Each structure stands twice: as structure tokens, then as C-alpha cells.
PDB file of C-alpha atoms in Angstrom:
ATOM      1  CA  MET A   6      -0.168  -0.051  -0.097  1.00  0.00           C
ATOM      2  CA  ASP A   7       1.377   3.372  -1.021  1.00  0.00           C
ATOM      3  CA  THR A   8      -0.775   5.883   0.581  1.00  0.00           C
ATOM      4  CA  ALA A   9      -3.657   6.051   2.922  1.00  0.00           C
ATOM      5  CA  GLU A  10      -5.968   7.651   0.337  1.00  0.00           C
ATOM      6  CA  LYS A  11      -5.760   4.449  -1.521  1.00  0.00           C
ATOM      7  CA  VAL A  12      -7.430   2.577   1.248  1.00  0.00           C
ATOM      8  CA  ASP A  13     -11.129   1.847   0.726  1.00  0.00           C
ATOM      9  CA  TRP A  14     -12.192   2.870   4.045  1.00  0.00           C
ATOM     10  CA  ALA A  15     -15.858   2.207   3.453  1.00  0.00           C
ATOM     11  CA  ALA A  16     -15.033  -1.560   2.829  1.00  0.00           C
ATOM     12  CA  LEU A  17     -12.610  -1.660   5.634  1.00  0.00           C
ATOM     13  CA  ASN A  18     -15.140  -0.093   8.133  1.00  0.00           C
ATOM     14  CA  ALA A  19     -17.985  -2.379   6.815  1.00  0.00           C
ATOM     15  CA  HIS A  20     -15.694  -5.431   7.560  1.00  0.00           C
ATOM     16  CA  ALA A  21     -15.294  -4.127  10.835  1.00  0.00           C
ATOM     17  CA  ALA A  22     -18.839  -3.115  11.877  1.00  0.00           C
ATOM     18  CA  GLY A  23     -19.224  -6.389  13.931  1.00  0.00           C
ATOM     19  CA  ARG A  24     -16.141  -6.101  16.034  1.00  0.00           C
ATOM     20  CA  PRO A  25     -16.462  -5.558  19.812  1.00  0.00           C
ATOM     21  CA  ALA A  26     -15.302  -2.382  21.244  1.00  0.00           C
ATOM     22  CA  ARG A  27     -11.748  -2.101  22.339  1.00  0.00           C
ATOM     23  CA  ARG A  28     -10.844  -2.370  26.096  1.00  0.00           C
ATOM     24  CA  LEU A  29      -9.367   1.108  25.858  1.00  0.00           C
ATOM     25  CA  VAL A  30     -12.947   2.342  26.175  1.00  0.00           C
ATOM     26  CA  SER A  31     -13.656   0.847  29.442  1.00  0.00           C
ATOM     27  CA  LYS A  32     -10.234   2.089  30.610  1.00  0.00           C
ATOM     28  CA  ALA A  33     -10.889   5.779  29.390  1.00  0.00           C
ATOM     29  CA  ILE A  34     -14.391   5.942  31.322  1.00  0.00           C
ATOM     30  CA  THR A  35     -12.741   4.523  34.366  1.00  0.00           C
ATOM     31  CA  ALA A  36     -10.110   7.053  34.151  1.00  0.00           C
ATOM     32  CA  ALA A  37     -12.699   9.912  33.527  1.00  0.00           C
ATOM     33  CA  GLY A  38     -14.546   8.822  36.725  1.00  0.00           C
ATOM     34  CA  GLY A  39     -16.812   6.158  35.440  1.00  0.00           C
ATOM     35  CA  SER A  40     -20.396   6.058  33.955  1.00  0.00           C
ATOM     36  CA  ARG A  41     -22.222   7.364  37.024  1.00  0.00           C
ATOM     37  CA  ARG A  42     -21.889  10.783  35.678  1.00  0.00           C
ATOM     38  CA  PRO A  43     -21.082  10.299  32.035  1.00  0.00           C
ATOM     39  CA  GLY A  44     -19.992  13.420  30.117  1.00  0.00           C
ATOM     40  CA  THR A  45     -18.921  14.053  26.318  1.00  0.00           C
ATOM     41  CA  VAL A  46     -16.394  12.047  24.202  1.00  0.00           C
ATOM     42  CA  LEU A  47     -14.793  13.065  20.995  1.00  0.00           C
ATOM     43  CA  ASP A  48     -13.912   9.721  18.968  1.00  0.00           C
ATOM     44  CA  LEU A  49     -11.684  10.723  16.319  1.00  0.00           C
ATOM     45  CA  GLY A  50     -11.540   8.244  13.292  1.00  0.00           C
ATOM     46  CA  ALA A  51     -14.654   6.433  14.606  1.00  0.00           C
ATOM     47  CA  GLY A  52     -14.635   3.902  11.502  1.00  0.00           C
ATOM     48  CA  ALA A  53     -17.580   1.489  11.853  1.00  0.00           C
ATOM     49  CA  GLY A  54     -18.287   2.822  15.293  1.00  0.00           C
ATOM     50  CA  ALA A  55     -17.764   0.032  17.606  1.00  0.00           C
ATOM     51  CA  ASP A  56     -16.148   2.158  20.232  1.00  0.00           C
ATOM     52  CA  SER A  57     -18.499   5.090  19.814  1.00  0.00           C
ATOM     53  CA  LEU A  58     -21.426   3.070  20.199  1.00  0.00           C
ATOM     54  CA  GLN A  59     -20.092   1.442  23.426  1.00  0.00           C
ATOM     55  CA  PHE A  60     -19.415   4.907  24.959  1.00  0.00           C
ATOM     56  CA  ALA A  61     -23.018   5.684  24.180  1.00  0.00           C
ATOM     57  CA  ARG A  62     -24.286   2.654  25.715  1.00  0.00           C
ATOM     58  CA  GLN A  63     -22.699   3.721  28.905  1.00  0.00           C
ATOM     59  CA  GLY A  64     -24.671   6.969  28.745  1.00  0.00           C
ATOM     60  CA  TRP A  65     -21.916   9.119  27.222  1.00  0.00           C
ATOM     61  CA  THR A  66     -22.548  11.817  24.405  1.00  0.00           C
ATOM     62  CA  VAL A  67     -20.152  11.140  21.454  1.00  0.00           C
ATOM     63  CA  HIS A  68     -18.960  13.377  18.875  1.00  0.00           C
ATOM     64  CA  ALA A  69     -17.640  10.948  16.270  1.00  0.00           C
ATOM     65  CA  TYR A  70     -15.536  12.030  13.504  1.00  0.00           C
ATOM     66  CA  ASP A  71     -14.678  10.287  10.345  1.00  0.00           C
ATOM     67  CA  SER A  72     -14.029  10.778   6.729  1.00  0.00           C
ATOM     68  CA  ASP A  73     -16.202   7.816   5.855  1.00  0.00           C
ATOM     69  CA  ASP A  74     -19.968   7.657   6.714  1.00  0.00           C
ATOM     70  CA  THR A  75     -20.368   4.089   7.458  1.00  0.00           C
ATOM     71  CA  LEU A  76     -21.267   4.783  11.188  1.00  0.00           C
ATOM     72  CA  ALA A  77     -24.200   7.164  10.130  1.00  0.00           C
ATOM     73  CA  ALA A  78     -26.078   4.154   8.848  1.00  0.00           C
ATOM     74  CA  ARG A  79     -25.716   2.495  12.227  1.00  0.00           C
ATOM     75  CA  LEU A  80     -27.022   5.358  14.366  1.00  0.00           C
ATOM     76  CA  VAL A  81     -30.536   3.748  14.385  1.00  0.00           C
ATOM     77  CA  GLU A  82     -28.923   1.969  17.500  1.00  0.00           C
ATOM     78  CA  ASN A  83     -29.192   4.970  19.320  1.00  0.00           C
ATOM     79  CA  GLU A  84     -32.707   4.011  20.330  1.00  0.00           C
ATOM     80  CA  ARG A  85     -31.035   1.316  22.391  1.00  0.00           C
ATOM     81  CA  MET A  86     -28.659   3.647  24.157  1.00  0.00           C
ATOM     82  CA  THR A  87     -28.776   5.977  27.152  1.00  0.00           C
ATOM     83  CA  GLY A  88     -26.307   8.190  25.640  1.00  0.00           C
ATOM     84  CA  SER A  89     -26.059   9.316  21.934  1.00  0.00           C
ATOM     85  CA  VAL A  90     -23.840   9.763  18.964  1.00  0.00           C
ATOM     86  CA  GLN A  91     -23.493  12.797  16.907  1.00  0.00           C
ATOM     87  CA  PHE A  92     -21.706  11.819  13.576  1.00  0.00           C
ATOM     88  CA  HIS A  93     -19.342  14.533  12.058  1.00  0.00           C
ATOM     89  CA  HIS A  94     -18.552  13.543   8.435  1.00  0.00           C
ATOM     90  CA  GLY A  95     -15.292  15.077   7.056  1.00  0.00           C
ATOM     91  CA  ASP A  96     -11.559  15.839   7.493  1.00  0.00           C
ATOM     92  CA  LEU A  97     -10.172  16.320  10.977  1.00  0.00           C
ATOM     93  CA  ALA A  98      -7.866  18.859   9.817  1.00  0.00           C
ATOM     94  CA  THR A  99     -10.492  21.205   8.795  1.00  0.00           C
ATOM     95  CA  VAL A 100     -12.308  21.303  12.327  1.00  0.00           C
ATOM     96  CA  PRO A 101     -11.825  24.826  13.504  1.00  0.00           C
ATOM     97  CA  THR A 102     -12.496  23.688  17.218  1.00  0.00           C
ATOM     98  CA  PHE A 103     -13.715  20.671  18.895  1.00  0.00           C
ATOM     99  CA  PRO A 104     -16.448  20.502  21.555  1.00  0.00           C
ATOM    100  CA  SER A 105     -15.353  20.493  24.975  1.00  0.00           C
ATOM    101  CA  ALA A 106     -15.214  16.855  26.218  1.00  0.00           C
ATOM    102  CA  GLN A 107     -14.088  14.706  29.070  1.00  0.00           C
ATOM    103  CA  ILE A 108     -12.599  12.041  27.000  1.00  0.00           C
ATOM    104  CA  VAL A 109     -10.660  12.453  23.862  1.00  0.00           C
ATOM    105  CA  TYR A 110     -10.355   8.962  22.074  1.00  0.00           C
ATOM    106  CA  SER A 111      -8.458   7.770  18.928  1.00  0.00           C
ATOM    107  CA  THR A 112      -7.171   4.624  17.644  1.00  0.00           C
ATOM    108  CA  TYR A 113      -4.856   4.179  14.566  1.00  0.00           C
ATOM    109  CA  THR A 114      -6.062   7.704  13.298  1.00  0.00           C
ATOM    110  CA  LEU A 115      -3.980  10.738  14.543  1.00  0.00           C
ATOM    111  CA  GLY A 116      -0.774   9.413  12.672  1.00  0.00           C
ATOM    112  CA  LEU A 117      -2.648   9.390   9.579  1.00  0.00           C
ATOM    113  CA  LEU A 118      -3.172  13.165   9.745  1.00  0.00           C
ATOM    114  CA  GLY A 119       0.583  13.423   8.813  1.00  0.00           C
ATOM    115  CA  PRO A 120       3.418  15.463  10.187  1.00  0.00           C
ATOM    116  CA  ALA A 121       2.411  18.615   9.014  1.00  0.00           C
ATOM    117  CA  VAL A 122      -1.299  18.496  10.118  1.00  0.00           C
ATOM    118  CA  LEU A 123      -1.133  16.541  13.582  1.00  0.00           C
ATOM    119  CA  PRO A 124       0.508  19.276  15.678  1.00  0.00           C
ATOM    120  CA  GLY A 125      -2.497  21.640  15.065  1.00  0.00           C
ATOM    121  CA  VAL A 126      -5.208  19.223  15.555  1.00  0.00           C
ATOM    122  CA  TRP A 127      -3.430  18.012  18.734  1.00  0.00           C
ATOM    123  CA  ARG A 128      -3.179  21.615  20.089  1.00  0.00           C
ATOM    124  CA  LYS A 129      -7.148  21.831  19.469  1.00  0.00           C
ATOM    125  CA  LEU A 130      -7.589  18.259  21.228  1.00  0.00           C
ATOM    126  CA  VAL A 131      -5.828  19.441  24.011  1.00  0.00           C
ATOM    127  CA  ASP A 132      -7.737  22.716  24.433  1.00  0.00           C
ATOM    128  CA  ALA A 133     -10.926  20.622  24.153  1.00  0.00           C
ATOM    129  CA  LEU A 134     -10.171  18.894  27.638  1.00  0.00           C
ATOM    130  CA  PRO A 135     -10.859  20.687  30.777  1.00  0.00           C
ATOM    131  CA  ARG A 136      -8.609  19.783  33.857  1.00  0.00           C
ATOM    132  CA  GLY A 137      -8.943  16.137  34.875  1.00  0.00           C
ATOM    133  CA  GLY A 138     -10.075  15.385  31.225  1.00  0.00           C
ATOM    134  CA  VAL A 139      -8.864  12.135  29.758  1.00  0.00           C
ATOM    135  CA  MET A 140      -6.625  11.397  26.509  1.00  0.00           C
ATOM    136  CA  ALA A 141      -6.841   7.810  25.338  1.00  0.00           C
ATOM    137  CA  VAL A 142      -4.982   7.755  22.081  1.00  0.00           C
ATOM    138  CA  ASP A 143      -2.661   5.693  19.641  1.00  0.00           C
ATOM    139  CA  PHE A 144       0.238   6.848  17.851  1.00  0.00           C
ATOM    140  CA  PHE A 145       2.545   5.118  15.325  1.00  0.00           C
ATOM    141  CA  GLY A 146       6.009   4.427  16.613  1.00  0.00           C
ATOM    142  CA  THR A 147       9.350   4.912  14.593  1.00  0.00           C
ATOM    143  CA  ASN A 148       9.487   1.131  14.125  1.00  0.00           C
ATOM    144  CA  ASP A 149       6.253   1.041  12.154  1.00  0.00           C
ATOM    145  CA  SER A 150       6.691  -0.131   8.506  1.00  0.00           C
ATOM    146  CA  TRP A 151       4.769   3.139   7.624  1.00  0.00           C
ATOM    147  CA  ALA A 152       7.571   5.287   9.039  1.00  0.00           C
ATOM    148  CA  GLU A 153       8.995   5.559   5.356  1.00  0.00           C
ATOM    149  CA  ARG A 154       5.956   7.348   4.226  1.00  0.00           C
ATOM    150  CA  PRO A 155       6.122  11.160   4.401  1.00  0.00           C
ATOM    151  CA  ASP A 156       2.271  11.274   4.723  1.00  0.00           C
ATOM    152  CA  VAL A 157       2.199   9.385   8.083  1.00  0.00           C
ATOM    153  CA  ALA A 158       3.468  10.703  11.323  1.00  0.00           C
ATOM    154  CA  THR A 159       5.658   8.175  13.062  1.00  0.00           C
ATOM    155  CA  LEU A 160       6.901   9.424  16.415  1.00  0.00           C
ATOM    156  CA  PRO A 161       9.736   8.394  18.890  1.00  0.00           C
ATOM    157  CA  LEU A 162       8.584   7.920  22.459  1.00  0.00           C
ATOM    158  CA  GLU A 163      10.341  10.869  23.427  1.00  0.00           C
ATOM    159  CA  GLN A 164       8.191  13.235  21.308  1.00  0.00           C
ATOM    160  CA  ILE A 165       4.878  11.403  22.320  1.00  0.00           C
ATOM    161  CA  ASP A 166       5.993  12.118  26.218  1.00  0.00           C
ATOM    162  CA  GLU A 167       6.624  15.773  25.162  1.00  0.00           C
ATOM    163  CA  MET A 168       3.222  16.197  23.714  1.00  0.00           C
ATOM    164  CA  PHE A 169       1.711  14.747  26.908  1.00  0.00           C
ATOM    165  CA  ARG A 170       3.367  17.458  29.148  1.00  0.00           C
ATOM    166  CA  GLY A 171       0.843  18.809  31.700  1.00  0.00           C
ATOM    167  CA  PHE A 172      -0.692  15.344  31.716  1.00  0.00           C
ATOM    168  CA  GLN A 173      -0.344  12.407  34.168  1.00  0.00           C
ATOM    169  CA  VAL A 174       0.202   9.150  32.163  1.00  0.00           C
ATOM    170  CA  ILE A 175      -2.097   6.469  33.735  1.00  0.00           C
ATOM    171  CA  ASP A 176      -1.396   3.593  31.383  1.00  0.00           C
ATOM    172  CA  ARG A 177       0.584   2.793  28.192  1.00  0.00           C
ATOM    173  CA  SER A 178       0.912  -0.173  26.144  1.00  0.00           C
ATOM    174  CA  ILE A 179       3.162  -0.707  23.028  1.00  0.00           C
ATOM    175  CA  ARG A 180       2.450  -2.991  20.150  1.00  0.00           C
ATOM    176  CA  ASP A 181       5.643  -3.686  18.291  1.00  0.00           C
ATOM    177  CA  GLU A 182       5.077  -6.758  15.953  1.00  0.00           C
ATOM    178  CA  ASP A 183       4.382  -8.264  12.429  1.00  0.00           C
ATOM    179  CA  GLY A 184       0.793  -8.241  11.333  1.00  0.00           C
ATOM    180  CA  ARG A 185      -1.272  -7.370   8.448  1.00  0.00           C
ATOM    181  CA  PHE A 186      -3.250  -4.348   7.180  1.00  0.00           C
ATOM    182  CA  LEU A 187      -5.951  -5.495   4.616  1.00  0.00           C
ATOM    183  CA  ALA A 188      -4.056  -8.074   2.278  1.00  0.00           C
ATOM    184  CA  ASP A 189      -0.616  -6.745   2.978  1.00  0.00           C
ATOM    185  CA  LYS A 190       1.935  -7.723   5.599  1.00  0.00           C
ATOM    186  CA  LYS A 191       2.847  -4.845   7.994  1.00  0.00           C
ATOM    187  CA  HIS A 192       4.886  -4.124  10.858  1.00  0.00           C
ATOM    188  CA  TRP A 193       2.840  -2.383  13.730  1.00  0.00           C
ATOM    189  CA  HIS A 194       4.598  -0.226  16.118  1.00  0.00           C
ATOM    190  CA  VAL A 195       1.479   1.324  17.974  1.00  0.00           C
ATOM    191  CA  ILE A 196       1.980   3.332  21.206  1.00  0.00           C
ATOM    192  CA  THR A 197      -1.453   3.621  23.289  1.00  0.00           C
ATOM    193  CA  THR A 198      -1.388   6.257  26.021  1.00  0.00           C
ATOM    194  CA  LEU A 199      -4.056   6.780  28.478  1.00  0.00           C
ATOM    195  CA  ALA A 200      -3.466  10.085  30.376  1.00  0.00           C
ATOM    196  CA  ARG A 201      -5.288  12.614  32.611  1.00  0.00           C
ATOM    197  CA  LYS A 202      -4.871  16.686  32.158  1.00  0.00           C
ATOM    198  CA  LEU A 203      -3.395  18.019  35.145  1.00  0.00           C
ATOM    199  CA  HIS A 204      -4.259  21.843  34.466  1.00  0.00           C
TER     200      HIS A 204
END
């Protein structure tokens, strides 16, 4: 695969529609104080929506962002939720400001913004979090096979730590292993960080 633009995201998301929510969802909810007093979540790169829908089932109000509209067709499931999902179809790079939220959540997406766009979007996401808000996000590390691509941001751990200045890191996991992406072999180096904003 040469560029992210060549991926058929609609086909990928349709295939992923039945997958369960990631465990990171429940970790983020716990870190944000649990679902006794649910608030707002920003889900960036929501894809088929498994994680957005799980947040909503726990009572959270979700602003789900994606350039593919697969999730929009699934929102009839809102009727079975105590929370809600508002879908935003478009490019994250063009969002002027994000709604205030207690959780910012993103898996396998922020790095695809590329090294030029990521810093600006990151600042807006940090600004959207109040003190005590939770960031639960993936970044691609430098061992990832996409590190050779100029359109993908792959970051050393030291740079990720710098981005989380002003946060308390609660949990971190690193996936550094061979795998697949669609039909292609791929080495994944994904650094997942769960952190709470200190001020």
C-alpha cells in the first residue's frame, strides 16, 4: 500500500462493523470517573463505530468524526442507548474547534493526519479537554513499517511524552509486532497512551 488515500475505508469499516469495542473504551471511562456521571467523548476516526456506540451505551454523549460515513447508517442503534452519538463527516484537519469533552479518544487515526497537520489538531484536542479530562489515543512509533511514508506521522516515544506534558500518564501499552493491514504484511508499532490532564 502506497498511501492512506488508496485504502477503501468504506469497505474496511463495513468489514469491521461487527467487532467488539476495544478495552481502551472501558479504561478511558474508568479514568474519567466512570459512568455514574457520563459526559462528552470525542471519537476521532470512529470508523464503523464500535467504540462510539459502546461509549453511548454507557450513557456518554459522543461526537464521532470520520471521513467515511459508515457509522451514520448504524445510528438507528441510538434507540437502544442511554447516551447518544452525533456523527461528523469530514476531514479532521478542517475542524476549527472541537467541543469541550471529558474524554478524547482515537485509535489508529492521528498518525494518518501526517506530520504537518498533526500538531495543529493535537493542540485543538488538548484545548477541548478541561482539567481532569482524559486522553486515550494511539500513535504510530518509529518502528512501524509506515515510518518510511511522508504522509504518516511516526513518532519516537520521547516526542509522544513531550506531547503529553501537562498530563499524568495513567497507562501505556506498546504493540511492536508483525501483522497485516488488509491483504498486506505490515509491522505495527503502535503506542497507546491513557493520560489525565493536570491543568
